[in-house]
Amino acid sequence: MLVLGIESSCDECSAAVVENGRRILSNIVATQVDIHRPYSGVVPEIASRTHTEWILPVVTKALTEAGVDEHDIEGVAVTTRPGLIGSLLVGLSFGKACAYALGLPFVGVDHILAHLYAPQLEFEIEYPFLGLLVSGGHTIICVARSIDDIDILGTTIDDACGEAFDKIAKFYDLGYPGGVAIDRLSKSGDPNAFDFPQPSLHKGDHRYDVSYSGLKTAVANQLEQFLKPGYERSAENIAASFQRSAIEMLVSRLERAIEDTGLTRVVAGGGVVANSYLRSRLMELKESGGLEMYFPSLKLCTDNGAMIAGLGYHLLERGERGQLSLTASARVARFRKSYP
Ligand code: KG4
Ligand code: ZN
């Protein structure tokens, strides 16, 4: 089954054609990075307006690159939540219109579940697994039992991990988008130049939760206090030390979850999984813990239509159908929260 996937939840306008939930025939990602750069952040109104201009050429290109035309498509899958509401509505309205005009089945897809599905476009992965989703809007550790059945173990109690990268980069004018800029600068910085504090969350209640607001404040306002003797306050050192603290916080929670659940299969997804330090730490965990570790190639970490088409295929296969009355939501779905 050939599924057209459409993703427009934030500032990437993306469409993909995927066969049977696995084989990517095309995955076009048109990024609005240059448009939002002057504001050092995504401006929702500009994002949704740009999606309205780009969505048709992006979908057309996805079909052309896949070597198919619209009549070969057998189903349409579109991100419905969470995200910027105006941006989501553009993709959703376009997807519904395509499905209606072509008489195709159509389904709405949760963006968070799609990030967790993304590695399956490249690897054969069995359930259950421990999922780590780290993006600009979300930081989640969960047990995934199937494509759409997850138990949340931990989340961020304030900012998302990617959001902290973006805010620190903005504060120090390190470059836009922030996560990529910090990753790049960190390569020539010393991760031990600063010893930024880790949050002291009450362990019983927050064993798998993370918090970035304290780290963000420490990095932004009190540099002198955390600079180790003999080091310079260079942008590279700040970036590398922040990155180490932010990622080690995640890794420590993940290690706890692995230990407590006994799960040895770990799957990571979301924009921050493009981070080179996190990728190398995940590989170290894999080696030292004898784990099965999966994370996608860079293009499938950040927002893309292929993950929507991939997950959408499975939903369509089991008979799910979105009605034309289906609407988008900015909010995260109510996933089950449980502790092992
Ligand atoms: O998954 P994504 O494309 O969009 C959301 O669903 O939020 O993730 C975007 C986030 C941004 O916060 C961005 O700064 C971060 O992923 N990001 C990175 C890197 N590449 C993207 N963070 C750290 N290092 C990177 N290399
Ligand atoms: Zn995303």
Tab-separated table of C-alpha atoms and ligand atoms in Angstrom:
chain	number	residue	atom	x	y	z
A	1	MET	CA	0.000	0.000	0.000
A	2	LEU	CA	1.374	3.409	-1.016
A	3	VAL	CA	0.679	6.056	1.610
A	4	LEU	CA	1.146	9.784	1.206
A	5	GLY	CA	2.280	11.271	4.529
A	6	ILE	CA	1.967	14.975	5.325
A	7	GLU	CA	3.711	16.718	8.229
A	8	SER	CA	3.287	20.412	9.002
A	9	SER	CA	3.200	20.625	12.801
A	10	CYS	CA	5.946	23.223	13.165
A	11	ASP	CA	8.297	24.857	10.668
A	12	GLU	CA	9.078	21.915	8.378
A	13	CYS	CA	6.715	21.467	5.444
A	14	SER	CA	7.057	17.831	4.533
A	15	ALA	CA	5.453	15.167	2.373
A	16	ALA	CA	6.520	11.596	1.700
A	17	VAL	CA	5.448	8.493	-0.160
A	18	VAL	CA	6.078	5.273	1.769
A	19	GLU	CA	5.255	1.729	0.738
A	20	ASN	CA	3.805	-0.673	3.327
A	21	GLY	CA	4.995	1.442	6.211
A	22	ARG	CA	8.658	0.753	5.486
A	23	ARG	CA	10.053	1.561	2.057
A	24	ILE	CA	10.574	5.296	1.580
A	25	LEU	CA	9.982	6.256	-2.045
A	26	SER	CA	10.337	9.960	-1.341
A	27	ASN	CA	10.621	12.197	1.709
A	28	ILE	CA	10.625	15.912	0.873
A	29	VAL	CA	11.364	18.244	3.784
A	30	ALA	CA	11.149	21.962	3.018
A	31	THR	CA	12.508	23.802	6.007
A	32	GLN	CA	11.485	27.331	6.958
A	33	VAL	CA	14.680	27.854	8.970
A	34	ASP	CA	15.851	30.811	6.889
A	35	ILE	CA	12.466	32.518	7.204
A	36	HIS	CA	12.419	32.307	11.025
A	37	ARG	CA	16.130	33.019	11.561
A	38	PRO	CA	15.695	36.818	11.884
A	39	TYR	CA	13.405	36.149	14.874
A	40	SER	CA	15.677	33.463	16.415
A	41	GLY	CA	12.628	31.258	16.794
A	42	VAL	CA	9.579	29.946	14.967
A	43	VAL	CA	6.872	32.600	14.503
A	44	PRO	CA	3.597	30.618	14.404
A	45	GLU	CA	1.678	32.939	12.083
A	46	ILE	CA	4.537	33.083	9.580
A	47	ALA	CA	4.918	29.304	9.788
A	48	SER	CA	1.289	28.587	8.939
A	49	ARG	CA	1.199	31.137	6.125
A	50	THR	CA	4.348	29.644	4.629
A	51	HIS	CA	2.834	26.147	4.842
A	52	THR	CA	-0.159	27.330	2.798
A	53	GLU	CA	2.229	28.469	0.059
A	54	TRP	CA	4.501	25.433	0.163
A	55	ILE	CA	2.196	22.499	0.773
A	56	LEU	CA	1.119	21.959	-2.852
A	57	PRO	CA	4.638	22.134	-4.366
A	58	VAL	CA	6.009	19.936	-1.571
A	59	VAL	CA	3.364	17.236	-2.075
A	60	THR	CA	3.786	17.458	-5.852
A	61	LYS	CA	7.542	17.011	-5.484
A	62	ALA	CA	7.048	14.025	-3.169
A	63	LEU	CA	4.912	12.324	-5.844
A	64	THR	CA	7.343	13.167	-8.653
A	65	GLU	CA	10.372	11.976	-6.739
A	66	ALA	CA	8.602	8.746	-5.824
A	67	GLY	CA	7.882	8.231	-9.526
A	68	VAL	CA	4.121	8.011	-8.978
A	69	ASP	CA	1.094	10.176	-9.623
A	70	GLU	CA	-1.791	10.899	-7.296
A	71	HIS	CA	-3.825	8.001	-8.674
A	72	ASP	CA	-1.209	5.508	-7.456
A	73	ILE	CA	-1.628	6.666	-3.851
A	74	GLU	CA	-3.779	4.319	-1.748
A	75	GLY	CA	-4.066	6.224	1.522
A	76	VAL	CA	-3.343	9.619	3.073
A	77	ALA	CA	-1.886	10.143	6.567
A	78	VAL	CA	-1.556	13.555	8.202
A	79	THR	CA	-0.181	14.811	11.533
A	80	THR	CA	-3.080	15.993	13.700
A	81	ARG	CA	-1.346	16.677	17.032
A	82	PRO	CA	0.554	18.077	18.887
A	83	GLY	CA	2.047	21.195	17.334
A	84	LEU	CA	1.313	24.748	16.255
A	85	ILE	CA	-2.398	24.798	15.595
A	86	GLY	CA	-2.295	26.994	12.478
A	87	SER	CA	0.480	24.921	10.939
A	88	LEU	CA	-1.253	21.636	11.740
A	89	LEU	CA	-4.489	22.853	10.175
A	90	VAL	CA	-2.802	23.587	6.859
A	91	GLY	CA	-1.496	20.022	6.477
A	92	LEU	CA	-4.689	18.492	7.807
A	93	SER	CA	-6.962	20.485	5.495
A	94	PHE	CA	-4.751	19.695	2.524
A	95	GLY	CA	-4.624	15.997	3.404
A	96	LYS	CA	-8.398	15.791	3.821
A	97	ALA	CA	-8.915	17.554	0.502
A	98	CYS	CA	-6.546	15.128	-1.276
A	99	ALA	CA	-8.261	12.114	0.260
A	100	TYR	CA	-11.747	13.428	-0.575
A	101	ALA	CA	-10.879	14.386	-4.134
A	102	LEU	CA	-9.164	11.084	-4.848
A	103	GLY	CA	-11.635	8.928	-2.901
A	104	LEU	CA	-8.887	7.600	-0.635
A	105	PRO	CA	-8.896	6.437	2.976
A	106	PHE	CA	-7.440	9.002	5.297
A	107	VAL	CA	-6.080	8.896	8.836
A	108	GLY	CA	-4.779	11.355	11.450
A	109	VAL	CA	-1.400	10.577	13.049
A	110	ASP	CA	0.042	11.580	16.423
A	111	HIS	CA	3.393	13.325	15.945
A	112	ILE	CA	4.929	11.870	19.119
A	113	LEU	CA	4.076	8.296	18.173
A	114	ALA	CA	5.399	8.987	14.681
A	115	HIS	CA	8.823	10.065	16.058
A	116	LEU	CA	8.943	6.775	17.967
A	117	TYR	CA	7.999	4.925	14.780
A	118	ALA	CA	10.665	6.657	12.639
A	119	PRO	CA	13.486	4.155	13.406
A	120	GLN	CA	11.270	1.394	12.010
A	121	LEU	CA	11.661	2.904	8.574
A	122	GLU	CA	15.277	1.742	8.761
A	123	PHE	CA	15.321	-1.184	11.192
A	124	GLU	CA	13.196	-4.205	12.012
A	125	ILE	CA	12.265	-3.583	15.665
A	126	GLU	CA	10.151	-5.759	17.942
A	127	TYR	CA	7.895	-4.576	20.758
A	128	PRO	CA	8.033	-3.899	23.628
A	129	PHE	CA	10.858	-1.399	23.844
A	130	LEU	CA	11.933	1.517	25.947
A	131	GLY	CA	11.284	4.691	23.970
A	132	LEU	CA	13.183	7.936	24.299
A	133	LEU	CA	11.589	10.844	22.500
A	134	VAL	CA	13.508	14.100	22.616
A	135	SER	CA	12.441	17.008	20.440
A	136	GLY	CA	11.854	20.737	20.504
A	137	GLY	CA	8.499	20.319	22.201
A	138	HIS	CA	8.757	17.015	24.091
A	139	THR	CA	10.990	14.952	26.302
A	140	ILE	CA	9.506	11.554	27.074
A	141	ILE	CA	10.744	8.216	28.372
A	142	CYS	CA	8.161	5.488	27.837
A	143	VAL	CA	7.505	1.807	27.443
A	144	ALA	CA	6.166	1.227	23.935
A	145	ARG	CA	4.022	-1.902	23.678
A	146	SER	CA	2.856	-1.365	20.101
A	147	ILE	CA	2.774	1.410	17.512
A	148	ASP	CA	0.187	3.354	19.502
A	149	ASP	CA	0.203	1.876	22.973
A	150	ILE	CA	2.708	3.558	25.258
A	151	ASP	CA	3.136	3.970	29.014
A	152	ILE	CA	4.844	7.209	29.968
A	153	LEU	CA	7.522	6.735	32.627
A	154	GLY	CA	8.983	10.220	32.660
A	155	THR	CA	8.735	13.590	30.992
A	156	THR	CA	10.201	17.020	31.446
A	157	ILE	CA	8.587	18.951	34.249
A	158	ASP	CA	9.303	22.264	32.518
A	159	ASP	CA	11.130	22.931	29.229
A	160	ALA	CA	11.695	20.303	26.574
A	161	CYS	CA	15.318	19.343	25.958
A	162	GLY	CA	15.438	20.820	22.432
A	163	GLU	CA	13.769	23.973	23.692
A	164	ALA	CA	16.593	24.392	26.245
A	165	PHE	CA	19.158	24.055	23.438
A	166	ASP	CA	17.281	26.647	21.402
A	167	LYS	CA	16.926	29.105	24.293
A	168	ILE	CA	20.589	28.908	25.343
A	169	ALA	CA	21.675	29.422	21.749
A	170	LYS	CA	19.389	32.422	21.471
A	171	PHE	CA	20.608	33.905	24.776
A	172	TYR	CA	24.263	33.718	23.719
A	173	ASP	CA	23.583	34.356	20.042
A	174	LEU	CA	25.282	31.091	19.112
A	175	GLY	CA	23.335	30.575	15.888
A	176	TYR	CA	19.969	29.384	14.629
A	177	PRO	CA	18.606	26.738	14.837
A	178	GLY	CA	20.034	26.449	18.336
A	179	GLY	CA	20.421	22.686	18.713
A	180	VAL	CA	22.488	22.365	15.563
A	181	ALA	CA	24.615	25.425	16.471
A	182	ILE	CA	25.408	24.120	19.964
A	183	ASP	CA	26.242	20.676	18.619
A	184	ARG	CA	28.640	22.224	16.090
A	185	LEU	CA	30.353	24.585	18.570
A	186	SER	CA	30.674	21.827	21.155
A	187	LYS	CA	32.997	19.900	18.877
A	188	SER	CA	35.761	22.424	19.610
A	189	GLY	CA	34.819	23.132	23.240
A	190	ASP	CA	35.640	21.397	26.509
A	191	PRO	CA	32.585	19.704	28.056
A	192	ASN	CA	34.194	19.952	31.500
A	193	ALA	CA	34.914	23.702	31.485
A	194	PHE	CA	31.749	24.378	33.491
A	195	ASP	CA	30.139	22.189	36.089
A	196	PHE	CA	26.495	23.192	35.774
A	197	PRO	CA	24.101	21.882	38.427
A	198	GLN	CA	21.771	18.945	37.831
A	199	PRO	CA	18.187	19.368	39.087
A	200	SER	CA	17.404	17.894	42.475
A	201	LEU	CA	14.050	16.319	41.738
A	202	HIS	CA	12.532	14.217	44.450
A	203	LYS	CA	13.548	10.740	43.376
A	204	GLY	CA	10.408	8.864	44.477
A	205	ASP	CA	8.083	11.013	42.400
A	206	HIS	CA	10.342	11.902	39.536
A	207	ARG	CA	12.628	8.961	38.979
A	208	TYR	CA	12.511	9.320	35.199
A	209	ASP	CA	11.617	12.991	34.883
A	210	VAL	CA	13.974	15.716	33.719
A	211	SER	CA	13.993	19.457	34.295
A	212	TYR	CA	15.799	22.048	32.213
A	213	SER	CA	14.778	25.338	33.766
A	214	GLY	CA	17.487	25.285	36.485
A	215	LEU	CA	20.212	24.337	34.019
A	216	LYS	CA	19.018	27.034	31.641
A	217	THR	CA	19.144	29.687	34.359
A	218	ALA	CA	22.560	28.518	35.534
A	219	VAL	CA	23.975	28.658	32.009
A	220	ALA	CA	22.327	31.975	31.237
A	221	ASN	CA	23.003	33.939	34.392
A	222	GLN	CA	25.658	32.570	36.658
A	223	LEU	CA	28.576	31.562	34.506
A	224	GLU	CA	31.279	32.739	36.908
A	225	GLN	CA	29.979	30.471	39.606
A	226	PHE	CA	30.365	27.297	37.559
A	227	LEU	CA	33.548	27.972	35.582
A	228	LYS	CA	36.352	25.616	36.589
A	229	PRO	CA	39.781	27.131	37.218
A	230	GLY	CA	42.046	27.364	34.193
A	231	TYR	CA	39.189	27.535	31.690
A	232	GLU	CA	37.972	30.277	29.389
A	233	ARG	CA	34.382	31.542	29.092
A	234	SER	CA	34.357	30.822	25.352
A	235	ALA	CA	31.183	30.110	23.377
A	236	GLU	CA	32.608	26.681	22.549
A	237	ASN	CA	33.177	25.821	26.221
A	238	ILE	CA	29.726	27.063	27.234
A	239	ALA	CA	28.110	25.077	24.416
A	240	ALA	CA	30.016	21.876	25.174
A	241	SER	CA	29.418	22.064	28.952
A	242	PHE	CA	25.715	22.832	28.530
A	243	GLN	CA	25.368	20.023	26.021
A	244	ARG	CA	27.063	17.534	28.348
A	245	SER	CA	24.788	18.477	31.272
A	246	ALA	CA	21.606	18.460	29.186
A	247	ILE	CA	22.325	15.094	27.588
A	248	GLU	CA	23.725	13.389	30.693
A	249	MET	CA	20.478	14.234	32.475
A	250	LEU	CA	18.583	12.281	29.830
A	251	VAL	CA	21.033	9.411	29.801
A	252	SER	CA	20.880	8.979	33.580
A	253	ARG	CA	17.059	8.727	33.481
A	254	LEU	CA	17.234	6.300	30.611
A	255	GLU	CA	19.705	4.135	32.528
A	256	ARG	CA	17.314	4.045	35.500
A	257	ALA	CA	14.441	3.049	33.246
A	258	ILE	CA	16.501	0.278	31.647
A	259	GLU	CA	17.475	-1.027	35.063
A	260	ASP	CA	13.957	-0.856	36.526
A	261	THR	CA	12.002	-2.252	33.578
A	262	GLY	CA	14.545	-4.881	32.562
A	263	LEU	CA	13.900	-3.927	28.934
A	264	THR	CA	16.995	-4.340	26.802
A	265	ARG	CA	15.635	-2.835	23.604
A	266	VAL	CA	15.856	0.951	23.368
A	267	VAL	CA	14.505	3.148	20.572
A	268	ALA	CA	15.230	6.868	20.368
A	269	GLY	CA	13.651	9.489	18.126
A	270	GLY	CA	13.016	13.235	17.745
A	271	GLY	CA	15.111	16.201	16.658
A	272	VAL	CA	17.553	16.110	19.582
A	273	VAL	CA	18.494	12.548	18.670
A	274	ALA	CA	20.378	14.200	15.792
A	275	ASN	CA	22.776	15.462	18.498
A	276	SER	CA	26.207	13.906	18.064
A	277	TYR	CA	26.957	13.735	21.803
A	278	LEU	CA	23.642	11.966	22.535
A	279	ARG	CA	24.212	9.552	19.650
A	280	SER	CA	27.661	8.648	20.952
A	281	ARG	CA	26.334	8.211	24.524
A	282	LEU	CA	23.574	5.934	23.222
A	283	MET	CA	26.187	3.845	21.425
A	284	GLU	CA	28.228	3.615	24.642
A	285	LEU	CA	25.126	2.498	26.555
A	286	LYS	CA	24.497	-0.109	23.896
A	287	GLU	CA	28.032	-1.509	24.194
A	288	SER	CA	28.268	-1.421	27.975
A	289	GLY	CA	24.765	-2.708	28.654
A	290	GLY	CA	24.515	-5.317	25.903
A	291	LEU	CA	21.414	-3.516	24.619
A	292	GLU	CA	19.619	-3.437	21.312
A	293	MET	CA	19.762	0.279	20.516
A	294	TYR	CA	18.007	1.935	17.596
A	295	PHE	CA	17.945	5.537	16.491
A	296	PRO	CA	17.257	6.896	13.024
A	297	SER	CA	19.558	8.570	10.519
A	298	LEU	CA	19.632	12.362	10.854
A	299	LYS	CA	16.886	13.126	8.342
A	300	LEU	CA	14.439	10.854	10.131
A	301	CYS	CA	15.202	12.342	13.575
A	302	THR	CA	13.812	15.764	12.789
A	303	ASP	CA	10.271	16.333	11.507
A	304	ASN	CA	9.479	14.504	8.282
A	305	GLY	CA	6.526	13.140	6.335
A	306	ALA	CA	7.947	9.604	6.054
A	307	MET	CA	7.361	8.839	9.733
A	308	ILE	CA	3.745	10.012	9.328
A	309	ALA	CA	3.181	7.870	6.239
A	310	GLY	CA	4.924	4.929	7.962
A	311	LEU	CA	2.786	4.962	11.087
A	312	GLY	CA	-0.312	5.979	9.093
A	313	TYR	CA	0.001	2.825	6.980
A	314	HIS	CA	-0.408	0.603	10.052
A	315	LEU	CA	-3.433	2.566	11.254
A	316	LEU	CA	-5.055	2.389	7.816
A	317	GLU	CA	-4.252	-1.331	7.571
A	318	ARG	CA	-6.212	-2.057	10.715
A	319	GLY	CA	-9.160	-0.092	9.418
A	320	GLU	CA	-8.827	3.261	11.125
A	321	ARG	CA	-10.397	6.078	9.166
A	322	GLY	CA	-10.363	9.781	9.886
A	323	GLN	CA	-13.641	11.557	9.219
A	324	LEU	CA	-13.716	14.835	7.334
A	325	SER	CA	-14.763	16.415	10.636
A	326	LEU	CA	-11.436	15.402	12.237
A	327	THR	CA	-9.644	18.394	13.647
A	328	ALA	CA	-6.141	19.229	14.857
A	329	SER	CA	-4.996	19.829	18.416
A	330	ALA	CA	-2.034	21.752	19.769
A	331	ARG	CA	-1.967	19.572	22.862
A	332	VAL	CA	-0.289	16.274	23.641
A	333	ALA	CA	-2.689	13.314	23.769
A	334	ARG	CA	-3.422	11.845	27.199
A	335	PHE	CA	-1.064	8.909	27.255
A	336	ARG	CA	-1.116	6.462	30.161
A	337	LYS	CA	1.362	7.318	32.877
A	338	SER	CA	2.777	4.466	34.878
A	339	TYR	CA	5.746	3.554	37.005
A	340	PRO	CA	7.254	0.100	37.037
B	1	KG4	O1	11.557	16.737	16.223
B	1	KG4	P1	11.844	18.138	15.827
B	1	KG4	O2	12.307	18.382	14.420
B	1	KG4	O3	10.601	19.049	16.066
B	1	KG4	C1	9.761	18.885	17.161
B	1	KG4	O4	8.916	17.966	17.138
B	1	KG4	O5	9.958	19.653	18.136
B	1	KG4	O6	12.915	18.699	16.871
B	1	KG4	C2	13.420	19.982	16.787
B	1	KG4	C3	14.365	20.188	17.937
B	1	KG4	C4	14.836	21.636	18.066
B	1	KG4	O7	14.713	22.049	19.404
B	1	KG4	C5	16.289	21.565	17.643
B	1	KG4	O8	17.103	22.535	18.258
B	1	KG4	C6	16.665	20.174	18.082
B	1	KG4	O9	15.543	19.396	17.774
B	1	KG4	N1	17.852	19.682	17.378
B	1	KG4	C7	19.021	19.425	17.988
B	1	KG4	C8	19.927	19.028	16.967
B	1	KG4	N2	19.261	19.032	15.774
B	1	KG4	C9	17.979	19.446	16.046
B	1	KG4	N3	19.372	19.518	19.270
B	1	KG4	C10	20.630	19.193	19.599
B	1	KG4	N4	21.571	18.821	18.686
B	1	KG4	C11	21.244	18.712	17.371
B	1	KG4	N5	22.171	18.310	16.481
B	2	ZN	ZN	8.925	16.565	15.918
